[in-house]
Amino acid sequence: MARRGQKSGLLRKILIVLAIGAAIGLYFGYEAYHALYGSNVDLKNRKEAFVYIRSDDTFPQVMEQLKNSGYIENFETFEFIATRKKYERSVKPGKYRLIPGMSNNQVINMLRSGDQVPVRVKLNKEDNLAQIAGAIGSQLEADSTRLIALLTNPDTAAFYGFKPETFIAMFVPNTYEFYWATTPRKVLGRFADEYKKVWTPKRLEKAKELDMNPDEVTTLASIVAKETAKNSESRRIAGVYMNRLKTGIPLQADPTLRFAANDPTIQRVLNIHKAVDSPYNTYLHKGLPPGPIGMATAGFLDAVLDYEHHNYLYFCAREDFSGFSNFAVSYEQHQQNARRYQRALTERGIMN
């Protein structure tokens, strides 16, 4: 009987040890599962947050950034899983989106695979290459200084088939998506591709019929774009300038004087502005200026390509400041329109 009792006691001990072992196994198994798949991102009531990894960032630098961000609740488990999944071999630059409740596994898989979010770069009112570089550099990893140096290098313009004066024609206003770490060269390549898409065979044929090349069309379109914000008038204004080009009359476009003076704030064009010594001064020089005075949307390109045929040679802003223009065939009629507008400027105290 004693031997049977001893066997029973031993069995109980074994069962207890096994139970304890199973409990320990379950505990560590749960901990391992939670470390891998459990929620470990807390954004403090924010819906999302972004992590920016630069092209030259190393694994330790990425870990340090994430640790300092405070987004990772249990950083020890995060770093452990990152090491186990060999993330140090797959650090990819970019902009990455964190959302509340993400697990270590989700974050690390996202970073390893380069599953980043695109950046929307909007070009709209930039008038020169420096401003374009600033708009791009403010939203991508590439800094503005490097971009300006690249854009203003004559070799860069030549590479894409432009002269320095016409290079801005390659940048068509629109909203573009890039990955944050896209290199400057690839950024320019994307704009070059988009430019080719805008200049369809149909548009190229229309330009040829006008005896103009795309750069010349863009140059005139950029002037029209500065003259009016009214799409309904753009073709008519383009027609005025086309009539002047055909008859050899100087364009006398006020926006070119603002460009020549490097002062877009000029509201009242004076004789001093008309005397500025610049190839962009279309009061002094006949024909088109050397290049665009800003960007031109596809809509303004079409305004030139499909310009309105009429006999107008003059136009000026309406005295009601509605944004529309008064058009004239004769200089005398134009002078009457211009005097009304000048009086309206004076009444409003706009002297320059």
Coordinates of N, CA and C in Angstrom, one line a residue, residues 12-220:
R12 N 1.4 12.9 -8.8 CA 0.8 14.3 -8.6 C 1.9 15.3 -8.8
K13 N 3.1 15.0 -8.3 CA 4.2 16.0 -8.4 C 4.5 16.3 -9.9
I14 N 4.5 15.1 -10.7 CA 4.8 15.3 -12.1 C 3.8 16.1 -12.8
L15 N 2.5 15.8 -12.4 CA 1.4 16.6 -13.0 C 1.5 18.1 -12.7
I16 N 1.8 18.3 -11.4 CA 2.0 19.7 -11.0 C 3.1 20.4 -11.7
V17 N 4.2 19.7 -11.9 CA 5.4 20.3 -12.6 C 5.0 20.5 -14.1
L18 N 4.3 19.6 -14.7 CA 3.8 19.7 -16.0 C 2.8 20.9 -16.2
A19 N 1.9 21.0 -15.2 CA 1.0 22.1 -15.2 C 1.7 23.5 -15.1
I20 N 2.7 23.5 -14.2 CA 3.4 24.7 -14.0 C 4.2 25.1 -15.3
G21 N 4.8 24.0 -15.9 CA 5.5 24.2 -17.1 C 4.6 24.7 -18.3
A22 N 3.4 24.1 -18.3 CA 2.5 24.5 -19.3 C 2.0 26.0 -19.1
A23 N 1.8 26.3 -17.8 CA 1.4 27.7 -17.5 C 2.5 28.7 -17.9
I24 N 3.8 28.3 -17.6 CA 4.9 29.1 -18.0 C 5.0 29.2 -19.5
G25 N 4.8 28.1 -20.2 CA 4.9 28.1 -21.6 C 3.8 29.0 -22.2
L26 N 2.6 28.9 -21.7 CA 1.5 29.7 -22.1 C 1.8 31.2 -21.9
Y27 N 2.3 31.5 -20.7 CA 2.6 32.9 -20.4 C 3.6 33.5 -21.4
F28 N 4.7 32.7 -21.6 CA 5.8 33.2 -22.5 C 5.3 33.2 -23.9
G29 N 4.4 32.2 -24.2 CA 3.8 32.2 -25.6 C 2.9 33.4 -25.8
Y30 N 2.1 33.7 -24.8 CA 1.3 34.9 -24.9 C 2.1 36.2 -25.0
E31 N 3.2 36.2 -24.2 CA 4.0 37.4 -24.3 C 4.7 37.6 -25.6
A32 N 5.1 36.4 -26.2 CA 5.8 36.4 -27.5 C 4.7 36.9 -28.6
Y33 N 3.5 36.3 -28.4 CA 2.5 36.6 -29.4 C 2.1 38.1 -29.3
H34 N 2.0 38.6 -28.1 CA 1.7 40.0 -27.9 C 2.8 40.9 -28.4
A35 N 4.0 40.5 -28.2 CA 5.2 41.3 -28.6 C 5.1 41.4 -30.1
L36 N 4.7 40.4 -30.8 CA 4.7 40.4 -32.3 C 3.4 41.0 -32.8
Y37 N 2.3 40.6 -32.3 CA 1.0 41.0 -32.9 C 0.1 41.9 -32.1
G38 N 0.5 42.2 -30.8 CA -0.3 43.0 -30.0 C -0.1 44.5 -30.3
S39 N -1.1 45.3 -29.9 CA -1.0 46.7 -30.2 C 0.2 47.3 -29.4
N40 N 1.0 48.1 -30.1 CA 2.1 48.8 -29.5 C 2.4 50.2 -30.0
V41 N 1.4 50.8 -30.7 CA 1.5 52.2 -31.2 C 0.4 53.0 -30.5
D42 N 0.9 54.0 -29.8 CA 0.0 55.0 -29.2 C 0.3 56.4 -29.6
L43 N -0.6 57.0 -30.3 CA -0.4 58.3 -30.9 C -1.0 59.5 -30.1
K44 N -1.4 59.1 -28.8 CA -1.9 60.2 -27.9 C -3.1 60.9 -28.5
N45 N -4.1 60.1 -28.9 CA -5.4 60.7 -29.5 C -5.3 61.2 -30.9
R46 N -4.1 61.1 -31.5 CA -4.0 61.5 -32.9 C -4.4 60.4 -33.8
K47 N -5.0 60.8 -35.0 CA -5.5 59.7 -35.9 C -4.3 59.1 -36.7
E48 N -3.2 59.9 -36.9 CA -2.1 59.4 -37.6 C -0.9 60.2 -37.3
A49 N 0.3 59.6 -37.6 CA 1.6 60.3 -37.4 C 2.5 59.7 -38.5
F50 N 3.5 60.5 -38.8 CA 4.4 60.1 -39.9 C 5.9 60.0 -39.4
V51 N 6.5 59.0 -40.0 CA 7.9 58.8 -39.7 C 8.7 59.1 -41.0
Y52 N 9.7 59.9 -41.0 CA 10.5 60.2 -42.2 C 11.9 59.6 -42.0
I53 N 12.2 58.7 -42.9 CA 13.5 58.0 -42.9 C 14.3 58.6 -44.1
R54 N 15.4 59.2 -43.8 CA 16.2 59.8 -44.9 C 17.0 58.7 -45.6
S55 N 17.5 59.1 -46.8 CA 18.3 58.1 -47.6 C 19.5 57.6 -47.0
D56 N 20.1 58.4 -46.1 CA 21.4 58.0 -45.5 C 21.2 57.5 -44.0
D57 N 19.9 57.3 -43.6 CA 19.7 56.9 -42.2 C 20.1 55.4 -42.0
T58 N 20.7 55.1 -40.9 CA 21.1 53.8 -40.5 C 20.1 53.2 -39.6
F59 N 20.2 51.9 -39.4 CA 19.3 51.2 -38.5 C 19.3 51.8 -37.1
P60 N 20.4 52.1 -36.5 CA 20.4 52.7 -35.2 C 19.7 54.1 -35.2
Q61 N 19.9 54.8 -36.3 CA 19.3 56.2 -36.3 C 17.8 56.0 -36.4
V62 N 17.3 55.1 -37.2 CA 15.9 54.8 -37.3 C 15.3 54.5 -35.9
M63 N 16.0 53.5 -35.2 CA 15.5 53.1 -33.9 C 15.5 54.3 -32.9
E64 N 16.5 55.1 -33.0 CA 16.6 56.3 -32.1 C 15.4 57.3 -32.4
Q65 N 15.2 57.5 -33.7 CA 14.0 58.4 -34.0 C 12.7 57.8 -33.5
L66 N 12.5 56.5 -33.7 CA 11.2 56.0 -33.2 C 11.1 56.0 -31.7
K67 N 12.2 55.7 -31.1 CA 12.3 55.8 -29.6 C 11.9 57.2 -29.1
N68 N 12.6 58.2 -29.7 CA 12.3 59.6 -29.3 C 10.9 60.1 -29.6
S69 N 10.3 59.5 -30.6 CA 9.0 59.9 -31.0 C 8.0 59.7 -30.0
G70 N 8.1 58.7 -29.2 CA 7.2 58.4 -28.1 C 6.0 57.6 -28.7
Y71 N 6.0 57.3 -29.9 CA 4.8 56.6 -30.5 C 4.8 55.1 -30.2
I72 N 6.0 54.5 -29.8 CA 6.1 53.1 -29.5 C 6.0 52.9 -28.0
E73 N 4.9 52.2 -27.6 CA 4.7 52.0 -26.1 C 5.8 51.2 -25.5
N74 N 6.0 50.0 -26.0 CA 7.1 49.1 -25.4 C 8.2 49.0 -26.4
F75 N 9.2 49.9 -26.2 CA 10.2 50.0 -27.2 C 11.1 48.8 -27.2
E76 N 11.3 48.2 -26.0 CA 12.2 47.0 -25.9 C 11.7 45.8 -26.8
T77 N 10.4 45.6 -26.8 CA 9.8 44.5 -27.6 C 9.9 44.9 -29.1
F78 N 9.7 46.2 -29.4 CA 9.8 46.6 -30.8 C 11.2 46.4 -31.3
E79 N 12.2 46.8 -30.6 CA 13.6 46.7 -31.0 C 14.0 45.2 -31.2
F80 N 13.5 44.4 -30.2 CA 13.7 43.0 -30.3 C 13.2 42.3 -31.5
I81 N 11.9 42.6 -31.8 CA 11.3 42.1 -33.0 C 12.0 42.6 -34.3
A82 N 12.4 43.9 -34.3 CA 13.0 44.5 -35.4 C 14.4 43.8 -35.7
T83 N 15.1 43.4 -34.7 CA 16.3 42.7 -34.8 C 16.1 41.3 -35.3
R84 N 15.1 40.6 -34.7 CA 14.8 39.2 -35.1 C 14.4 39.2 -36.6
K85 N 13.7 40.2 -37.0 CA 13.2 40.2 -38.4 C 14.3 40.8 -39.4
K86 N 15.5 41.1 -38.8 CA 16.6 41.6 -39.6 C 16.3 42.9 -40.4
Y87 N 15.6 43.8 -39.7 CA 15.2 45.0 -40.4 C 16.5 45.9 -40.7
E88 N 17.5 45.6 -39.9 CA 18.8 46.4 -40.2 C 19.3 46.2 -41.6
R89 N 18.9 45.1 -42.3 CA 19.3 44.8 -43.6 C 18.4 45.4 -44.7
S90 N 17.3 46.0 -44.2 CA 16.3 46.4 -45.2 C 15.8 47.8 -44.9
V91 N 16.6 48.7 -44.4 CA 16.2 50.1 -44.1 C 16.0 50.8 -45.4
K92 N 14.7 51.3 -45.6 CA 14.4 52.0 -46.8 C 13.9 53.4 -46.5
P93 N 14.4 54.4 -47.2 CA 14.0 55.8 -47.0 C 12.5 56.0 -47.4
G94 N 11.9 57.0 -46.8 CA 10.6 57.4 -47.2 C 9.8 58.0 -46.1
K95 N 8.5 58.3 -46.4 CA 7.5 58.8 -45.4 C 6.6 57.7 -45.1
Y96 N 6.5 57.3 -43.8 CA 5.7 56.2 -43.4 C 4.6 56.6 -42.4
R97 N 3.4 56.0 -42.6 CA 2.2 56.4 -41.8 C 2.0 55.4 -40.7
L98 N 1.9 56.0 -39.5 CA 1.6 55.2 -38.3 C 0.1 55.5 -37.9
I99 N -0.6 54.5 -37.5 CA -2.0 54.7 -37.0 C -2.1 54.0 -35.6
P100 N -3.0 54.4 -34.8 CA -3.1 53.8 -33.4 C -3.4 52.3 -33.5
G101 N -2.8 51.6 -32.6 CA -3.1 50.2 -32.5 C -2.2 49.3 -33.3
M102 N -1.3 49.8 -34.1 CA -0.5 49.0 -34.9 C 0.4 48.1 -34.1
S103 N 0.7 46.9 -34.5 CA 1.6 46.0 -33.8 C 3.0 46.2 -34.2
N104 N 3.9 45.6 -33.5 CA 5.4 45.7 -33.9 C 5.5 45.1 -35.2
N105 N 4.9 44.0 -35.4 CA 5.0 43.2 -36.7 C 4.5 44.1 -37.9
Q106 N 3.4 44.8 -37.7 CA 2.9 45.6 -38.8 C 3.8 46.8 -39.1
V107 N 4.3 47.4 -38.0 CA 5.2 48.6 -38.3 C 6.5 48.1 -38.9
I108 N 7.1 47.0 -38.5 CA 8.4 46.6 -39.0 C 8.2 46.1 -40.4
N109 N 7.1 45.4 -40.7 CA 6.9 44.9 -42.1 C 6.7 46.1 -43.0
M110 N 6.0 47.1 -42.5 CA 5.8 48.3 -43.4 C 7.2 49.0 -43.7
L111 N 8.0 49.1 -42.7 CA 9.3 49.8 -42.9 C 10.2 48.9 -43.8
R112 N 10.2 47.6 -43.5 CA 11.1 46.7 -44.3 C 10.7 46.7 -45.8
S113 N 9.4 46.7 -46.1 CA 8.9 46.6 -47.5 C 8.9 47.9 -48.2
G114 N 9.1 49.0 -47.4 CA 9.1 50.4 -48.1 C 7.7 50.8 -48.4
D115 N 6.7 50.3 -47.7 CA 5.3 50.6 -47.9 C 5.0 52.0 -47.4
Q116 N 5.4 53.0 -48.1 CA 5.3 54.4 -47.7 C 4.1 55.1 -48.4
V117 N 3.8 56.3 -47.8 CA 2.7 57.0 -48.4 C 3.2 58.1 -49.3
P118 N 2.6 58.4 -50.4 CA 3.0 59.4 -51.4 C 2.8 60.8 -50.8
V119 N 3.6 61.7 -51.4 CA 3.5 63.1 -51.0 C 2.9 63.9 -52.2
R120 N 1.9 64.7 -51.9 CA 1.3 65.5 -53.0 C 2.0 66.8 -53.1
V121 N 2.6 67.0 -54.3 CA 3.3 68.3 -54.5 C 2.5 69.1 -55.5
K122 N 2.1 70.3 -55.1 CA 1.3 71.1 -56.0 C 2.1 72.3 -56.5
L123 N 2.0 72.4 -57.8 CA 2.6 73.5 -58.5 C 1.5 74.3 -59.1
N124 N 1.5 75.6 -58.8 CA 0.4 76.4 -59.3 C 0.8 77.9 -59.6
K125 N 1.3 78.6 -58.7 CA 1.6 80.0 -58.9 C 3.1 80.3 -58.9
E126 N 3.9 79.3 -59.0 CA 5.4 79.6 -59.1 C 5.8 80.3 -60.4
D127 N 6.5 81.3 -60.3 CA 6.9 82.1 -61.5 C 8.3 81.9 -62.0
N128 N 9.1 81.2 -61.3 CA 10.5 81.0 -61.8 C 11.0 79.7 -61.2
L129 N 12.2 79.3 -61.6 CA 12.7 78.0 -61.2 C 13.1 77.9 -59.7
A130 N 13.5 79.1 -59.2 CA 13.8 79.1 -57.7 C 12.5 78.8 -56.9
Q131 N 11.4 79.4 -57.3 CA 10.2 79.1 -56.6 C 9.7 77.7 -56.8
I132 N 9.9 77.1 -58.0 CA 9.5 75.7 -58.2 C 10.4 74.8 -57.3
A133 N 11.7 75.1 -57.2 CA 12.6 74.4 -56.3 C 12.1 74.4 -54.9
G134 N 11.7 75.6 -54.5 CA 11.2 75.8 -53.1 C 10.0 75.0 -52.8
A135 N 9.0 75.0 -53.8 CA 7.8 74.2 -53.6 C 8.0 72.7 -53.5
I136 N 9.0 72.3 -54.3 CA 9.3 70.8 -54.3 C 10.1 70.5 -53.0
G137 N 11.1 71.3 -52.8 CA 12.0 71.0 -51.6 C 11.3 71.1 -50.3
S138 N 10.2 71.9 -50.2 CA 9.5 72.0 -48.9 C 8.7 70.8 -48.6
Q139 N 8.5 69.9 -49.6 CA 7.7 68.7 -49.4 C 8.4 67.4 -49.6
L140 N 9.6 67.4 -50.1 CA 10.4 66.2 -50.4 C 11.7 66.2 -49.6
E141 N 12.4 65.1 -49.6 CA 13.6 65.0 -48.9 C 14.7 66.0 -49.5
A142 N 14.7 66.0 -50.8 CA 15.7 66.9 -51.5 C 15.5 68.3 -51.1
D143 N 16.6 68.9 -50.6 CA 16.5 70.3 -50.1 C 16.5 71.3 -51.3
S144 N 15.9 72.5 -51.0 CA 15.7 73.5 -52.1 C 17.0 74.0 -52.7
T145 N 18.0 74.1 -51.9 CA 19.3 74.6 -52.3 C 19.9 73.7 -53.4
R146 N 19.8 72.4 -53.2 CA 20.3 71.4 -54.2 C 19.5 71.4 -55.4
L147 N 18.2 71.6 -55.3 CA 17.3 71.6 -56.4 C 17.5 72.9 -57.2
I148 N 17.7 74.0 -56.6 CA 17.9 75.3 -57.3 C 19.2 75.1 -58.1
A149 N 20.2 74.6 -57.5 CA 21.5 74.4 -58.2 C 21.3 73.5 -59.5
L150 N 20.5 72.5 -59.3 CA 20.3 71.6 -60.5 C 19.4 72.3 -61.5
L151 N 18.4 73.0 -61.1 CA 17.5 73.6 -62.1 C 18.1 74.7 -62.9
T152 N 19.0 75.5 -62.2 CA 19.6 76.6 -62.9 C 20.9 76.3 -63.6
N153 N 21.3 75.0 -63.6 CA 22.5 74.6 -64.3 C 22.1 74.4 -65.8
P154 N 22.7 75.2 -66.7 CA 22.4 75.1 -68.1 C 22.4 73.7 -68.7
D155 N 23.3 72.9 -68.2 CA 23.4 71.5 -68.6 C 22.1 70.7 -68.3
T156 N 21.5 71.0 -67.2 CA 20.2 70.3 -66.9 C 19.1 70.7 -67.9
A157 N 19.0 72.0 -68.2 CA 18.0 72.4 -69.2 C 18.3 71.7 -70.6
A158 N 19.6 71.7 -71.0 CA 19.9 71.1 -72.2 C 19.6 69.6 -72.3
F159 N 19.8 68.9 -71.2 CA 19.6 67.5 -71.1 C 18.1 67.2 -71.5
Y160 N 17.2 68.1 -71.0 CA 15.8 67.8 -71.3 C 15.3 68.5 -72.6
G161 N 16.2 69.1 -73.3 CA 15.9 69.7 -74.6 C 15.4 71.2 -74.5
F162 N 15.9 71.9 -73.5 CA 15.4 73.3 -73.3 C 16.7 74.2 -73.2
K163 N 16.4 75.5 -73.3 CA 17.4 76.5 -73.0 C 17.1 77.0 -71.6
P164 N 18.1 77.6 -70.9 CA 17.8 78.1 -69.5 C 16.6 79.0 -69.5
E165 N 16.4 79.8 -70.5 CA 15.2 80.8 -70.5 C 13.9 80.1 -70.7
T166 N 13.9 78.9 -71.3 CA 12.6 78.2 -71.6 C 12.4 77.0 -70.7
F167 N 13.3 76.7 -69.8 CA 13.3 75.4 -69.0 C 12.0 75.4 -68.2
I168 N 11.5 76.5 -67.7 CA 10.3 76.5 -66.9 C 9.1 76.0 -67.7
A169 N 9.2 75.9 -69.0 CA 8.1 75.4 -69.8 C 7.8 73.9 -69.5
M170 N 8.8 73.2 -69.0 CA 8.7 71.8 -68.7 C 7.8 71.5 -67.5
F171 N 7.6 72.6 -66.7 CA 6.8 72.4 -65.4 C 5.4 72.9 -65.6
V172 N 4.5 71.9 -65.7 CA 3.1 72.3 -66.0 C 2.3 72.3 -64.7
P173 N 1.6 73.3 -64.3 CA 0.9 73.4 -63.1 C -0.1 72.2 -62.9
N174 N 0.1 71.5 -61.8 CA -0.8 70.4 -61.5 C -0.4 69.9 -60.1
T175 N -1.1 68.9 -59.6 CA -0.7 68.2 -58.4 C -0.1 66.9 -58.7
Y176 N 1.1 66.7 -58.2 CA 1.9 65.5 -58.5 C 2.1 64.7 -57.3
E177 N 2.1 63.4 -57.4 CA 2.5 62.5 -56.3 C 3.9 61.9 -56.4
F178 N 4.7 62.1 -55.4 CA 6.0 61.6 -55.3 C 6.2 60.8 -54.0
Y179 N 7.1 59.9 -54.0 CA 7.6 59.4 -52.7 C 8.5 60.4 -52.1
W180 N 8.5 60.5 -50.8 CA 9.2 61.6 -50.1 C 10.7 61.6 -50.5
A181 N 11.3 60.4 -50.6 CA 12.8 60.3 -50.8 C 13.1 60.2 -52.3
T182 N 12.2 60.6 -53.2 CA 12.6 60.6 -54.6 C 13.7 61.5 -54.9
T183 N 14.7 61.1 -55.6 CA 15.9 61.9 -55.9 C 15.6 63.0 -56.8
P184 N 16.3 64.1 -56.8 CA 16.1 65.3 -57.6 C 16.0 64.9 -59.1
R185 N 16.9 64.0 -59.5 CA 16.9 63.6 -60.9 C 15.6 62.9 -61.3
K186 N 15.2 62.0 -60.4 CA 13.9 61.3 -60.8 C 12.7 62.3 -60.7
V187 N 12.8 63.3 -59.9 CA 11.7 64.3 -59.8 C 11.6 65.0 -61.2
L188 N 12.8 65.4 -61.7 CA 12.8 66.1 -63.0 C 12.4 65.2 -64.1
G189 N 12.7 63.9 -64.0 CA 12.3 62.9 -65.0 C 10.8 62.8 -65.0
R190 N 10.2 62.9 -63.9 CA 8.7 62.8 -63.8 C 8.1 64.0 -64.5
F191 N 8.6 65.2 -64.2 CA 8.1 66.4 -64.8 C 8.3 66.3 -66.4
A192 N 9.4 65.8 -66.8 CA 9.6 65.7 -68.2 C 8.6 64.7 -68.9
D193 N 8.3 63.6 -68.2 CA 7.3 62.7 -68.7 C 5.9 63.4 -68.8
E194 N 5.6 64.1 -67.7 CA 4.3 64.8 -67.7 C 4.2 65.8 -68.8
Y195 N 5.3 66.5 -69.0 CA 5.3 67.5 -70.1 C 5.0 66.9 -71.5
K196 N 5.6 65.7 -71.7 CA 5.4 65.0 -73.0 C 3.9 64.6 -73.1
K197 N 3.3 64.2 -72.0 CA 1.9 63.8 -72.0 C 1.0 65.0 -72.3
V198 N 1.4 66.2 -71.9 CA 0.6 67.4 -72.2 C 0.7 67.8 -73.6
W199 N 1.9 67.6 -74.2 CA 2.1 68.0 -75.6 C 1.8 66.8 -76.5
T200 N 0.5 66.6 -76.6 CA 0.0 65.5 -77.4 C 0.3 65.7 -78.9
P201 N 0.2 64.7 -79.7 CA 0.3 65.0 -81.2 C -0.7 66.0 -81.7
K202 N -1.8 66.1 -81.1 CA -2.8 67.0 -81.6 C -2.4 68.5 -81.3
R203 N -1.9 68.7 -80.0 CA -1.4 70.0 -79.7 C -0.1 70.4 -80.5
L204 N 0.7 69.4 -80.7 CA 1.9 69.7 -81.5 C 1.5 70.1 -82.9
E205 N 0.5 69.4 -83.5 CA 0.1 69.8 -84.8 C -0.5 71.2 -84.9
K206 N -1.3 71.5 -83.9 CA -1.9 72.9 -83.8 C -0.8 73.9 -83.7
A207 N 0.3 73.7 -82.9 CA 1.4 74.6 -82.8 C 2.1 74.8 -84.2
K208 N 2.2 73.7 -84.9 CA 2.9 73.7 -86.2 C 2.1 74.6 -87.2
E209 N 0.7 74.4 -87.1 CA -0.1 75.2 -87.9 C 0.0 76.7 -87.7
L210 N 0.3 77.1 -86.4 CA 0.6 78.5 -86.1 C 2.0 78.9 -86.3
D211 N 2.8 78.0 -86.9 CA 4.2 78.3 -87.1 C 4.9 78.6 -85.8
M212 N 4.6 77.9 -84.7 CA 5.2 78.1 -83.4 C 5.6 76.8 -82.9
N213 N 6.6 76.8 -82.0 CA 7.1 75.6 -81.3 C 6.5 75.6 -79.9
P214 N 6.5 74.4 -79.2 CA 5.9 74.4 -77.9 C 6.4 75.4 -76.9
D215 N 7.7 75.8 -77.0 CA 8.3 76.8 -76.1 C 7.6 78.2 -76.4
E216 N 7.4 78.5 -77.6 CA 6.8 79.8 -78.0 C 5.3 79.8 -77.6
V217 N 4.7 78.7 -77.7 CA 3.3 78.6 -77.3 C 3.2 78.8 -75.8
T218 N 4.1 78.1 -75.1 CA 4.1 78.3 -73.6 C 4.4 79.7 -73.2
T219 N 5.3 80.3 -73.9 CA 5.7 81.7 -73.6 C 4.5 82.6 -73.7
L220 N 3.8 82.5 -74.8 CA 2.6 83.4 -74.9 C 1.5 83.0 -73.9

